[in-house]
Coordinates of C-alpha atoms in Angstrom, one line a residue:
M1 CA -74.3 -26.8 59.4
T2 CA -70.8 -25.5 58.7
Y3 CA -70.0 -23.5 55.7
A4 CA -67.5 -25.0 53.2
A5 CA -65.9 -22.5 50.9
P6 CA -65.8 -23.4 47.3
A7 CA -62.8 -25.5 46.1
R8 CA -62.2 -23.2 43.2
P9 CA -62.0 -19.5 44.2
N10 CA -62.7 -17.8 40.9
R11 CA -63.2 -19.2 37.4
N12 CA -61.9 -16.0 35.8
W13 CA -58.6 -15.8 37.9
L14 CA -56.4 -15.4 34.8
V15 CA -58.5 -12.5 33.3
I16 CA -58.7 -10.8 36.6
G17 CA -55.0 -11.2 37.1
I18 CA -54.2 -9.8 33.7
L19 CA -56.5 -6.8 34.2
A20 CA -55.0 -6.1 37.6
F21 CA -51.5 -6.3 36.1
L22 CA -52.4 -3.8 33.4
V23 CA -54.4 -1.4 35.5
Q24 CA -52.2 -1.3 38.6
G25 CA -48.9 -1.6 36.6
G26 CA -50.1 1.3 34.4
W27 CA -51.0 3.4 37.4
T28 CA -47.6 2.8 39.0
L29 CA -45.8 3.6 35.7
W30 CA -47.7 6.9 35.5
V31 CA -47.2 8.1 39.0
N32 CA -43.5 7.3 39.0
L33 CA -42.7 8.5 35.5
P34 CA -41.3 11.9 36.7
H35 CA -38.5 9.8 38.3
G36 CA -37.4 8.3 35.0
L37 CA -38.7 5.5 32.7
G38 CA -36.3 2.8 33.9
R39 CA -37.1 3.2 37.6
S40 CA -40.8 3.6 36.8
A41 CA -40.9 0.5 34.6
I42 CA -39.4 -1.7 37.4
S43 CA -41.9 -0.4 39.9
A44 CA -44.8 -0.8 37.4
A45 CA -43.8 -4.4 36.6
M46 CA -43.5 -5.3 40.3
Q47 CA -46.8 -3.7 41.1
G48 CA -48.5 -5.4 38.2
L49 CA -47.2 -8.7 39.3
L50 CA -48.2 -8.1 42.9
S51 CA -51.7 -7.0 41.8
G52 CA -52.1 -10.0 39.5
V53 CA -51.2 -12.5 42.2
S54 CA -52.8 -10.8 45.2
A55 CA -56.4 -11.3 44.1
S56 CA -56.0 -15.1 44.2
V57 CA -54.0 -15.1 47.4
M58 CA -56.5 -12.8 49.1
T59 CA -59.4 -15.0 48.0
L60 CA -57.8 -18.1 49.5
I61 CA -56.9 -16.3 52.7
M62 CA -60.4 -14.9 53.1
E63 CA -62.0 -18.3 52.5
W64 CA -59.7 -19.9 55.0
I65 CA -60.3 -17.3 57.7
Y66 CA -64.1 -17.5 57.1
R67 CA -64.1 -21.3 57.3
T68 CA -61.9 -21.4 60.4
L69 CA -63.8 -18.9 62.6
S70 CA -67.0 -19.8 64.2
P71 CA -70.1 -17.8 63.1
S72 CA -70.1 -14.4 64.8
P73 CA -70.3 -10.7 63.8
L74 CA -66.4 -10.6 63.9
R75 CA -66.1 -13.4 61.3
P76 CA -66.6 -11.2 58.2
I77 CA -64.6 -8.4 59.6
A78 CA -61.6 -10.7 60.3
S79 CA -62.0 -12.3 56.9
A80 CA -61.7 -9.0 55.2
L81 CA -59.2 -7.2 57.5
G82 CA -56.6 -9.9 57.7
P83 CA -55.9 -10.0 53.9
I84 CA -56.1 -6.2 53.7
L85 CA -53.4 -5.7 56.3
L86 CA -51.3 -8.5 54.8
M87 CA -51.4 -7.1 51.3
A88 CA -50.7 -3.5 52.5
S89 CA -47.6 -4.8 54.3
V90 CA -46.4 -6.8 51.3
L91 CA -46.9 -3.9 48.9
Y92 CA -45.1 -1.5 51.2
A93 CA -42.2 -3.8 51.8
V94 CA -41.7 -4.7 48.2
H95 CA -41.8 -1.1 46.9
R96 CA -39.5 0.0 49.7
V97 CA -37.0 -2.8 48.8
I98 CA -37.1 -2.0 45.0
G99 CA -36.8 1.7 45.6
T100 CA -40.1 2.9 44.3
P101 CA -39.9 6.7 44.6
E102 CA -43.6 7.5 45.2
I103 CA -44.7 4.6 47.5
A104 CA -47.8 6.3 48.9
A105 CA -49.1 7.3 45.5
T106 CA -48.2 3.9 44.0
M107 CA -50.1 2.1 46.8
A108 CA -53.2 4.3 46.7
L109 CA -55.1 2.7 43.8
P110 CA -54.1 -0.9 44.6
M111 CA -55.2 -0.4 48.2
I112 CA -58.6 1.0 47.1
A113 CA -59.0 -2.1 44.9
I114 CA -57.8 -4.5 47.7
V115 CA -60.3 -3.0 50.3
A116 CA -63.2 -3.0 47.8
Y117 CA -62.4 -6.6 46.8
A118 CA -62.1 -7.8 50.4
I119 CA -65.5 -6.2 51.3
V120 CA -67.3 -7.5 48.3
Y121 CA -65.9 -11.0 48.5
T122 CA -66.5 -11.3 52.3
A123 CA -70.1 -10.2 51.7
K124 CA -70.4 -12.9 49.1
L125 CA -69.1 -15.5 51.6
S126 CA -71.5 -14.3 54.3
R127 CA -74.4 -14.4 51.8
R128 CA -73.4 -18.0 50.8
S129 CA -73.1 -19.0 54.4
R130 CA -76.5 -17.7 55.3
S131 CA -78.2 -19.4 52.3
A132 CA -76.4 -22.7 53.2
T133 CA -77.8 -22.7 56.7
V134 CA -81.4 -21.7 55.9
P135 CA -83.4 -24.9 55.9
T136 CA -85.4 -25.5 52.7
T137 CA -88.7 -27.2 52.9
K138 CA -90.1 -28.9 49.9
K139 CA -93.9 -28.6 49.6
T140 CA -95.7 -31.5 48.1
P141 CA -98.9 -31.0 46.2

């Protein structure tokens, strides 16, 4: 039996996106504030936007990788690692282009959140996959 990822990744995507925007944008504003409010605000707005969108994009990518690969021990690793590397690259490139002064400090908290989310969501996909393949027997009295 093959595993089919859910059609709708997360019912609370808007709330998660808003929280990610506020937390990650606030963090970015704080770590870059010594370089001036204007520059910090641009970096904070960009980080907030990236964080808000990244949760849904990561979810879709993890589900796609998980569905595409055949069951093996590497399947959950690839499902988590692919989006982590992609998001790290995107975050670094965007902050480099917009001139964020403290790129490493800016990326620290978002990367912790990205790694944690990828691990938890991939574990959830694995658990769902195992429960979908376990045959259920119905006992009759």
